[in-house]
XYZ file of C-alpha atoms in Angstrom:
605
model
C 77.180 57.126 88.268
C 75.549 59.808 90.475
C 72.613 59.061 92.807
C 70.840 60.899 95.633
C 70.691 58.857 98.872
C 69.958 59.497 102.540
C 71.332 56.310 104.089
C 74.811 54.697 103.793
C 73.151 51.314 103.340
C 72.465 52.263 99.755
C 76.184 52.801 98.955
C 78.375 50.210 97.283
C 81.746 49.048 98.709
C 83.643 50.642 95.815
C 85.949 53.616 95.403
C 84.374 56.986 94.678
C 83.414 60.455 95.809
C 80.481 61.362 98.042
C 78.907 64.868 97.935
C 76.834 66.034 100.884
C 73.989 68.513 100.500
C 71.866 70.560 102.877
C 68.099 71.190 102.628
C 68.713 74.125 100.233
C 70.511 71.720 97.829
C 73.823 73.439 98.484
C 76.962 71.323 98.624
C 78.404 71.399 102.145
C 81.068 68.698 102.053
C 82.931 66.528 99.514
C 84.965 63.448 100.432
C 86.528 60.415 98.751
C 86.860 56.877 99.868
C 88.318 53.543 98.856
C 85.068 51.908 100.042
C 82.222 54.386 99.999
C 79.847 52.517 102.286
C 82.372 52.083 105.066
C 83.509 55.702 104.924
C 80.064 57.268 104.850
C 78.746 55.031 107.640
C 81.135 56.794 110.001
C 78.990 59.946 109.759
C 75.766 58.172 110.668
C 76.190 57.834 114.424
C 74.701 59.394 117.425
C 76.015 62.973 117.670
C 77.927 62.402 120.866
C 79.806 59.502 119.237
C 81.030 61.506 116.205
C 84.814 62.007 116.305
C 84.897 65.789 115.678
C 82.711 68.743 116.661
C 82.865 69.932 113.057
C 81.378 66.610 111.859
C 78.553 67.052 114.435
C 77.731 70.464 112.976
C 78.027 69.092 109.423
C 75.473 66.400 110.084
C 73.005 68.817 111.618
C 72.829 70.485 108.189
C 72.953 67.234 106.229
C 69.921 66.396 104.045
C 71.119 63.936 101.391
C 74.216 62.962 99.451
C 75.273 62.004 95.972
C 78.051 59.697 95.030
C 80.190 59.154 92.001
C 81.919 55.811 91.467
C 85.487 55.662 90.148
C 87.579 52.717 88.954
C 90.413 53.374 91.329
C 91.135 55.211 94.553
C 93.566 57.546 92.665
C 90.704 58.548 90.301
C 88.564 59.295 93.409
C 91.336 61.450 94.769
C 91.627 63.471 91.550
C 87.851 63.857 91.242
C 87.603 64.977 94.903
C 90.265 67.623 94.426
C 88.633 69.011 91.322
C 85.150 69.081 92.875
C 86.410 70.828 96.060
C 88.190 73.419 93.960
C 85.013 73.975 91.891
C 82.365 74.148 94.603
C 84.408 75.199 97.701
C 82.130 73.505 100.230
C 82.041 75.274 103.640
C 83.070 72.160 105.649
C 86.061 71.276 103.507
C 89.466 72.779 104.007
C 89.771 75.727 101.596
C 93.091 76.799 100.062
C 93.345 80.584 99.626
C 95.814 82.244 97.241
C 97.551 84.439 99.787
C 96.718 87.717 98.070
C 96.532 89.508 101.369
C 100.283 89.125 101.754
C 102.967 91.391 100.342
C 104.055 91.090 96.729
C 106.765 93.030 94.878
C 105.258 94.863 91.936
C 107.062 96.191 88.870
C 104.664 98.749 87.366
C 103.554 98.799 83.751
C 104.888 102.241 82.986
C 107.339 103.669 80.407
C 109.954 103.923 83.161
C 108.669 101.239 85.612
C 108.833 101.605 89.374
C 109.107 98.838 92.002
C 107.146 98.786 95.234
C 105.302 96.536 97.651
C 101.647 95.846 97.203
C 99.051 93.571 98.831
C 96.663 93.755 95.855
C 96.963 91.947 92.552
C 95.403 93.594 89.482
C 95.165 92.592 85.843
C 97.006 95.831 84.903
C 99.964 94.586 82.875
C 102.326 94.901 85.874
C 104.644 92.091 86.983
C 104.079 90.637 90.534
C 106.559 88.584 92.548
C 105.865 86.810 95.817
C 104.038 86.478 98.040
C 106.356 87.325 100.965
C 105.543 86.395 104.541
C 107.368 89.408 105.907
C 106.779 92.890 104.425
C 110.138 93.991 105.923
C 111.940 91.371 103.813
C 110.083 92.531 100.686
C 110.985 96.208 101.316
C 114.572 95.224 102.088
C 114.791 93.429 98.746
C 113.453 96.502 96.983
C 116.065 98.687 98.719
C 118.735 96.279 97.454
C 117.333 96.439 93.923
C 117.067 100.254 93.870
C 120.552 100.710 95.288
C 122.172 98.379 92.772
C 120.093 99.046 89.661
C 119.108 102.667 90.371
C 115.440 102.322 89.695
C 113.264 105.415 90.196
C 111.053 105.577 93.271
C 109.139 108.822 92.640
C 105.557 108.742 91.478
C 105.903 111.882 89.420
C 108.954 112.444 87.214
C 109.167 116.208 87.984
C 112.910 116.619 88.382
C 115.907 114.982 90.018
C 115.445 114.126 93.705
C 117.626 113.145 96.626
C 118.079 109.582 95.324
C 119.749 110.947 92.207
C 122.165 113.038 94.409
C 123.113 110.004 96.463
C 123.540 107.897 93.352
C 120.612 105.588 93.907
C 118.617 106.687 90.841
C 119.734 107.355 87.281
C 117.166 110.199 86.985
C 115.195 109.251 83.843
C 113.162 112.415 84.587
C 115.963 114.512 83.090
C 116.914 111.941 80.466
C 120.050 111.025 82.304
C 119.515 107.431 81.177
C 118.052 106.190 77.917
C 114.779 104.319 77.899
C 116.637 101.302 76.443
C 119.210 101.192 79.255
C 116.606 101.786 81.907
C 114.413 98.873 80.698
C 117.543 96.710 80.434
C 117.929 97.214 84.129
C 114.269 96.362 84.690
C 114.716 93.093 82.790
C 117.618 92.227 84.991
C 115.618 93.004 88.090
C 112.933 90.617 86.862
C 115.594 87.896 86.423
C 116.798 88.603 89.984
C 113.285 88.276 91.354
C 112.928 84.978 89.541
C 116.164 83.702 91.129
C 118.149 83.613 87.849
C 121.357 84.950 89.265
C 123.739 83.210 86.922
C 121.993 84.792 83.868
C 122.268 88.244 85.379
C 125.910 87.796 86.282
C 126.748 86.656 82.756
C 125.050 89.669 81.259
C 126.727 92.077 83.684
C 130.193 90.544 83.148
C 129.697 90.975 79.379
C 128.745 94.608 79.865
C 131.671 95.176 82.228
C 134.157 93.831 79.644
C 132.599 95.984 76.943
C 132.852 99.142 79.126
C 136.405 98.330 80.055
C 137.359 97.855 76.389
C 135.755 101.244 75.567
C 137.740 102.800 78.494
C 134.514 103.617 80.345
C 136.219 102.663 83.585
C 133.839 104.345 86.033
C 130.846 102.547 84.510
C 132.762 99.241 84.462
C 133.575 99.712 88.189
C 129.890 100.273 88.898
C 128.984 96.985 87.115
C 131.710 95.222 88.962
C 130.209 96.313 92.266
C 126.784 95.107 91.103
C 128.226 91.677 90.296
C 129.961 91.388 93.696
C 126.813 92.441 95.588
C 124.686 89.904 93.680
C 127.204 87.120 94.357
C 127.165 87.912 98.076
C 123.364 87.761 98.096
C 123.487 84.465 96.198
C 125.902 83.031 98.748
C 123.685 84.149 101.575
C 120.785 82.323 100.076
C 122.844 79.198 99.318
C 121.193 76.226 100.994
C 122.998 73.176 99.648
C 125.484 74.079 96.858
C 126.049 70.503 95.713
C 122.393 69.597 95.367
C 120.857 69.343 91.834
C 117.415 68.191 93.048
C 114.539 70.676 92.996
C 112.720 70.700 96.337
C 109.868 72.383 98.159
C 110.194 72.673 101.922
C 106.698 72.955 103.478
C 106.096 74.440 106.912
C 102.652 74.881 108.467
C 101.310 76.674 111.538
C 97.706 76.971 112.455
C 95.201 78.126 115.016
C 91.641 76.919 115.417
C 90.368 78.716 112.314
C 93.044 78.768 109.712
C 96.483 77.533 108.778
C 99.392 79.408 107.180
C 101.575 77.462 104.805
C 104.990 78.587 103.747
C 106.835 76.885 100.878
C 110.556 77.444 100.468
C 111.342 76.529 96.861
C 114.845 75.329 96.364
C 116.121 75.252 92.836
C 119.733 74.406 91.940
C 120.595 74.440 95.616
C 119.315 78.009 96.215
C 116.110 79.458 97.557
C 114.236 80.529 94.419
C 111.138 81.943 96.143
C 108.903 81.724 99.135
C 105.237 81.109 98.640
C 102.705 81.956 101.361
C 99.240 80.515 101.368
C 96.228 80.133 103.664
C 93.960 77.216 104.470
C 90.568 77.985 106.034
C 87.928 75.690 107.495
C 90.542 73.545 109.315
C 88.588 73.376 112.613
C 88.450 69.746 113.733
C 91.036 68.446 111.248
C 94.334 66.890 112.429
C 97.717 68.226 111.433
C 98.165 65.260 109.071
C 94.805 65.919 107.405
C 95.623 69.631 107.007
C 98.989 68.851 105.370
C 97.334 66.227 103.137
C 94.599 68.589 101.960
C 97.143 71.311 101.223
C 99.292 69.073 99.045
C 96.245 67.736 97.096
C 94.870 71.236 96.424
C 98.074 73.190 95.863
C 99.918 70.763 93.569
C 96.841 70.084 91.514
C 97.757 73.273 89.697
C 101.177 74.466 90.933
C 104.405 72.923 89.483
C 105.647 70.063 91.693
C 109.426 69.645 92.152
C 111.342 66.394 92.493
C 111.061 66.245 96.266
C 108.625 67.519 98.895
C 110.245 67.963 102.345
C 107.620 67.497 105.062
C 107.507 67.573 108.829
C 105.273 64.471 108.967
C 103.738 61.868 106.698
C 100.476 62.467 104.896
C 97.385 60.364 104.411
C 97.115 58.266 101.229
C 100.780 59.042 100.459
C 101.255 56.382 97.796
C 98.111 57.271 95.873
C 98.855 61.054 96.061
C 102.377 60.381 94.877
C 101.248 58.321 91.909
C 98.720 60.955 90.981
C 101.284 63.736 91.132
C 103.836 61.844 89.134
C 101.208 61.197 86.424
C 100.104 64.823 86.497
C 103.544 66.395 86.367
C 105.385 63.835 84.281
C 108.305 63.012 86.552
C 109.287 61.049 89.658
C 108.284 62.673 92.982
C 109.481 61.785 96.482
C 108.162 62.718 99.896
C 110.903 63.086 102.473
C 110.273 63.453 106.213
C 112.609 65.906 107.924
C 113.658 63.947 110.995
C 117.049 65.527 111.836
C 119.937 67.601 110.586
C 119.762 69.869 107.573
C 116.191 69.196 106.458
C 114.842 69.638 109.957
C 116.487 73.049 110.117
C 114.778 74.040 106.857
C 111.423 72.863 108.094
C 111.874 74.943 111.247
C 112.606 78.009 109.124
C 109.478 77.406 107.031
C 107.356 76.872 110.152
C 108.746 80.001 111.777
C 107.753 81.955 108.672
C 104.356 80.361 108.726
C 103.896 81.441 112.336
C 104.895 85.029 111.492
C 102.495 84.919 108.584
C 99.715 83.613 110.809
C 100.114 86.254 113.462
C 101.114 89.226 111.263
C 98.589 91.941 110.772
C 97.619 91.365 107.172
C 95.182 94.226 106.585
C 95.255 95.642 103.094
C 97.346 98.662 102.232
C 96.082 101.856 103.806
C 93.802 103.839 101.492
C 94.846 107.501 102.269
C 91.468 108.996 101.396
C 89.620 106.474 103.486
C 92.010 107.022 106.368
C 91.552 110.810 106.150
C 87.805 110.415 106.155
C 88.029 108.290 109.301
C 90.656 110.252 111.202
C 89.148 113.685 110.465
C 85.549 112.463 110.768
C 84.683 113.857 107.360
C 81.131 113.780 106.003
C 82.368 112.153 102.785
C 85.439 110.738 101.082
C 87.914 113.625 100.341
C 88.034 112.952 96.612
C 88.512 116.625 95.726
C 91.128 118.416 97.898
C 92.237 122.047 97.459
C 95.197 123.830 99.056
C 96.788 127.325 98.958
C 100.179 128.970 99.361
C 101.481 132.593 99.387
C 104.781 133.624 97.757
C 106.309 137.106 97.935
C 109.544 138.949 98.766
C 108.923 141.942 100.982
C 105.427 142.162 99.553
C 106.750 142.660 95.982
C 104.923 140.645 93.288
C 102.886 138.829 95.959
C 101.014 135.895 94.557
C 98.940 132.913 95.746
C 98.503 129.449 94.291
C 95.684 126.971 94.522
C 96.302 123.318 93.728
C 93.690 120.609 93.337
C 94.042 116.898 94.019
C 91.420 114.447 92.832
C 91.458 110.874 93.995
C 94.854 111.491 95.670
C 96.559 112.769 92.510
C 97.313 116.296 91.290
C 94.738 117.647 88.781
C 96.891 120.374 87.166
C 94.216 121.583 84.827
C 92.345 122.860 87.897
C 95.307 124.724 89.365
C 94.776 128.528 89.764
C 97.038 131.547 90.238
C 96.189 134.802 92.053
C 97.914 138.122 92.109
C 97.467 139.627 95.528
C 95.860 143.023 96.125
C 96.623 142.985 99.851
C 99.694 145.248 100.646
C 102.520 143.234 102.103
C 104.353 141.637 103.546
C 101.356 140.044 105.357
C 100.918 136.407 104.489
C 98.066 135.994 106.951
C 95.966 138.759 105.343
C 96.893 137.575 101.851
C 95.695 134.053 102.671
C 92.453 135.509 103.880
C 92.158 137.352 100.597
C 92.719 134.342 98.348
C 90.381 132.096 100.335
C 87.639 134.758 100.136
C 88.201 135.205 96.388
C 88.103 131.536 95.714
C 85.126 130.437 97.899
C 82.780 133.368 97.499
C 81.662 131.609 94.311
C 80.211 128.681 96.320
C 78.600 130.947 98.944
C 74.756 130.777 99.043
C 74.723 134.580 98.731
C 76.619 134.428 95.378
C 74.330 135.519 92.444
C 73.170 132.311 90.837
C 72.979 133.874 87.400
C 76.774 134.266 87.476
C 77.470 130.642 88.271
C 79.306 128.838 85.500
C 78.913 125.119 85.955
C 81.782 124.460 83.487
C 84.287 126.422 85.592
C 86.041 124.384 88.261
C 86.091 127.466 90.513
C 82.420 126.794 91.242
C 83.074 123.223 92.393
C 82.493 122.562 96.111
C 85.573 120.667 97.424
C 85.532 117.702 99.762
C 88.366 119.065 101.852
C 90.371 122.390 102.064
C 93.918 122.177 103.374
C 95.234 125.260 105.160
C 99.008 125.461 105.606
C 99.434 126.262 109.332
C 98.082 125.644 112.782
C 95.253 127.054 114.889
C 95.663 130.642 113.848
C 95.596 130.069 110.103
C 92.730 127.571 110.506
C 90.741 130.044 112.605
C 91.150 132.700 109.882
C 89.768 130.226 107.241
C 86.848 129.354 109.526
C 86.053 133.028 109.914
C 85.994 133.492 106.146
C 83.717 130.477 105.677
C 81.321 131.816 108.379
C 81.177 135.167 106.593
C 80.449 133.384 103.282
C 77.819 131.149 105.066
C 79.651 127.995 103.874
C 78.864 125.190 106.262
C 79.430 121.906 104.386
C 83.094 122.205 103.243
C 85.527 120.682 105.733
C 88.770 122.540 106.664
C 91.976 121.090 108.116
C 95.178 122.848 109.094
C 98.511 121.184 108.703
C 101.157 122.660 111.085
C 104.559 122.139 109.504
C 106.697 122.002 112.608
C 105.351 118.765 114.059
C 103.010 117.817 111.117
C 99.932 118.083 113.302
C 96.425 118.266 111.969
C 93.941 120.832 113.362
C 90.182 120.754 112.673
C 87.594 123.306 113.661
C 85.985 122.800 117.094
C 88.828 120.695 118.481
C 91.558 122.239 120.620
C 94.052 119.368 120.555
C 95.696 118.315 117.241
C 95.193 115.024 115.468
C 98.430 113.072 115.082
C 98.666 110.733 112.131
C 101.378 108.013 112.183
C 104.557 109.256 110.507
C 104.388 106.434 107.949
C 100.724 106.975 107.273
C 99.951 107.346 103.524
C 97.205 109.766 104.568
C 99.814 112.114 106.150
C 102.072 111.640 103.148
C 99.241 112.714 100.833
C 98.563 115.911 102.830
C 102.270 116.671 102.834
C 102.308 116.169 99.087
C 99.363 118.485 98.598
C 100.974 121.208 100.763
C 104.397 120.918 99.081
C 102.816 121.007 95.615
C 100.925 124.290 96.459
C 104.222 125.704 97.700
C 106.051 124.704 94.560
C 103.300 126.100 92.294
C 103.258 129.438 94.158
C 107.044 129.813 93.989
C 107.088 129.055 90.272
C 104.427 131.619 89.577
C 106.263 134.249 91.695
C 109.563 133.632 89.874
C 107.906 133.992 86.543
C 106.431 137.354 87.522
C 109.785 138.551 88.840
C 111.475 137.440 85.700
C 109.068 139.389 83.541
C 109.537 142.455 85.806
C 113.305 142.142 85.395
C 112.917 142.076 81.634
C 111.732 145.699 81.665
C 112.786 147.822 84.627
C 114.346 151.122 85.590
C 117.740 149.584 84.804
C 116.822 149.910 81.132
C 116.660 153.748 81.627
C 120.141 154.133 83.124
C 122.749 155.315 80.556
C 125.588 152.800 80.180
C 123.536 149.816 81.420
C 122.972 147.599 78.414
C 121.711 144.011 78.245
C 124.941 142.376 79.494
C 125.438 144.763 82.397
C 121.773 144.454 83.395
C 122.181 140.672 83.420
C 125.383 140.996 85.472
C 123.547 143.060 88.053
C 120.629 140.655 88.284
C 122.946 137.636 88.520
C 125.014 139.262 91.240
C 122.101 140.499 93.382
C 119.518 137.777 92.405
C 116.636 140.234 92.054
C 115.686 143.863 91.485
C 114.727 144.455 95.137
C 118.292 143.581 96.210
C 119.729 146.028 93.681
C 117.464 148.800 95.078
C 118.740 147.990 98.589
C 122.437 147.804 97.598
C 124.990 150.364 98.597
C 127.343 152.132 96.194
C 130.201 149.912 97.419
C 128.251 146.742 96.759
C 127.346 147.866 93.221
C 131.028 148.492 92.534
C 131.771 144.779 93.139
C 129.613 143.649 90.188
C 131.841 142.369 87.363
C 131.852 144.805 84.397
C 130.527 147.816 86.387
C 132.964 150.688 86.756
C 132.994 153.009 89.802
C 131.543 155.844 87.665
C 128.716 153.676 86.301
C 128.083 152.285 89.839
C 127.614 155.853 91.055
C 125.177 156.616 88.266
C 123.167 153.400 89.037
C 123.100 154.116 92.794
C 121.945 157.771 92.261
C 119.248 156.761 89.790
C 117.807 154.100 92.117
C 117.879 156.395 95.131
C 116.027 159.128 93.185
C 113.415 156.537 92.064
C 112.874 155.429 95.708
C 112.328 158.990 96.770
C 109.867 159.597 93.953
C 107.867 156.476 95.022
C 107.774 157.636 98.649
């Protein structure tokens, strides 16, 4: 039954749950008792006689309570746990799910990647953890990538350094089939689940198959994988002869919250490490904190055969009976007093201490970090950057790349053929910035504005490749165009320093900052796009050139010349002796080519 009362005298001496409310009818505390009247009476004392400061504060907010009778103390325990989980009263200990700690994520992509994250999303990805130490998580990922050659790049735009050092199978160039790649991913998942034996059996089967097919290099690679995994397994071996599943529970706490680390031992090996948080512990004893954790955590989490604890818990026999009934098997509580188990408890407590003191802020948002570091008026959702590409001023071009929400928006990329005579990268950059941003100048004729053209969009940030000089040039252009509300930043390549207008000293972002990595990515992408455009123009120019007018120079000899000298400019600058060295070019033809090009140069001058 449930009744509202304001005095413990109205309570029966029976087992049940009591639910305390404040004046706003909100539940502020839930407890259970073998004898309700006796337990609740302990709250109704003079404030200075209450056993805990937290109880004093609780009773200041108390208005009335309800109670629910149960047949047994065990039923009261179960009901209390369920009600606390449902209502989360502010004066009860609250178990958090540890989502602020690192997890290993396998992305839901055609060719999945593996990385560390502190956020869990319902995005189809697979998450493993949590880990108390982000260094351990990253170290495990390095082990996985090295042995299973999983891609690390965000954009599959060509083989990278990892492919060259044999730490990636380069699915970007179809160097591995989708089937084989995802077979590796499935094995990584088994590894993260602690299923070493299953992986080893699969790898041994593949090794025998490769050896039978005389694919000895591939068989040797699989052999190395097996050996590495076995070494890892041995390093994690806790008690090889033990068949009992165990959880070793270590807790460390301050006045506000407790960190709990569970080392899960399955088949004698550490299977995983769970990391959780208890809040609202102020005023509770260590024994009460441990008791509340076990009640709340194992009400939903699988419970092993044995729980290894540093100390006894309250209501041990009742909680044990409840857990056995809930999970369908015998459960033991063991107190780690000395030897092996005490060592394990110390390991768990040390990890709990690290977890409690570690800076657990969420992963850096590069756009938010840029906004803060650069003191921007808004989040730099739309970023634009430029690059110049030319050889001795020939076929000079500029590129503009656009990033939206930290990702390249290739539909908005633009190419520019330079009118500025070269080589003069500084003047060319001034030209392209003028050509791009004159469209957003207040002096630009409004009747010409095309709202459907991305060139009329006002960016949130413009990245200039260079230091103070290049940034000053861009500021000068913006002043001439009367543009005042578009932020500029210069990225000096030598020391990766950031320069902003009106500030003499550079802004230094941490080397590992994702904000710096984003700006570097934007700059490198603009460079890549400019070079690609320049090469295409040169290639088209090579297709039809003065070489086509020289008698004796056909398609093959023209290609031989371009292959030997790399470009038409180099052929123009070559001496007669250098032309003679081109395969397939006779001395007589070399003289003809040299004379023709010299005459053409004189005509142009």
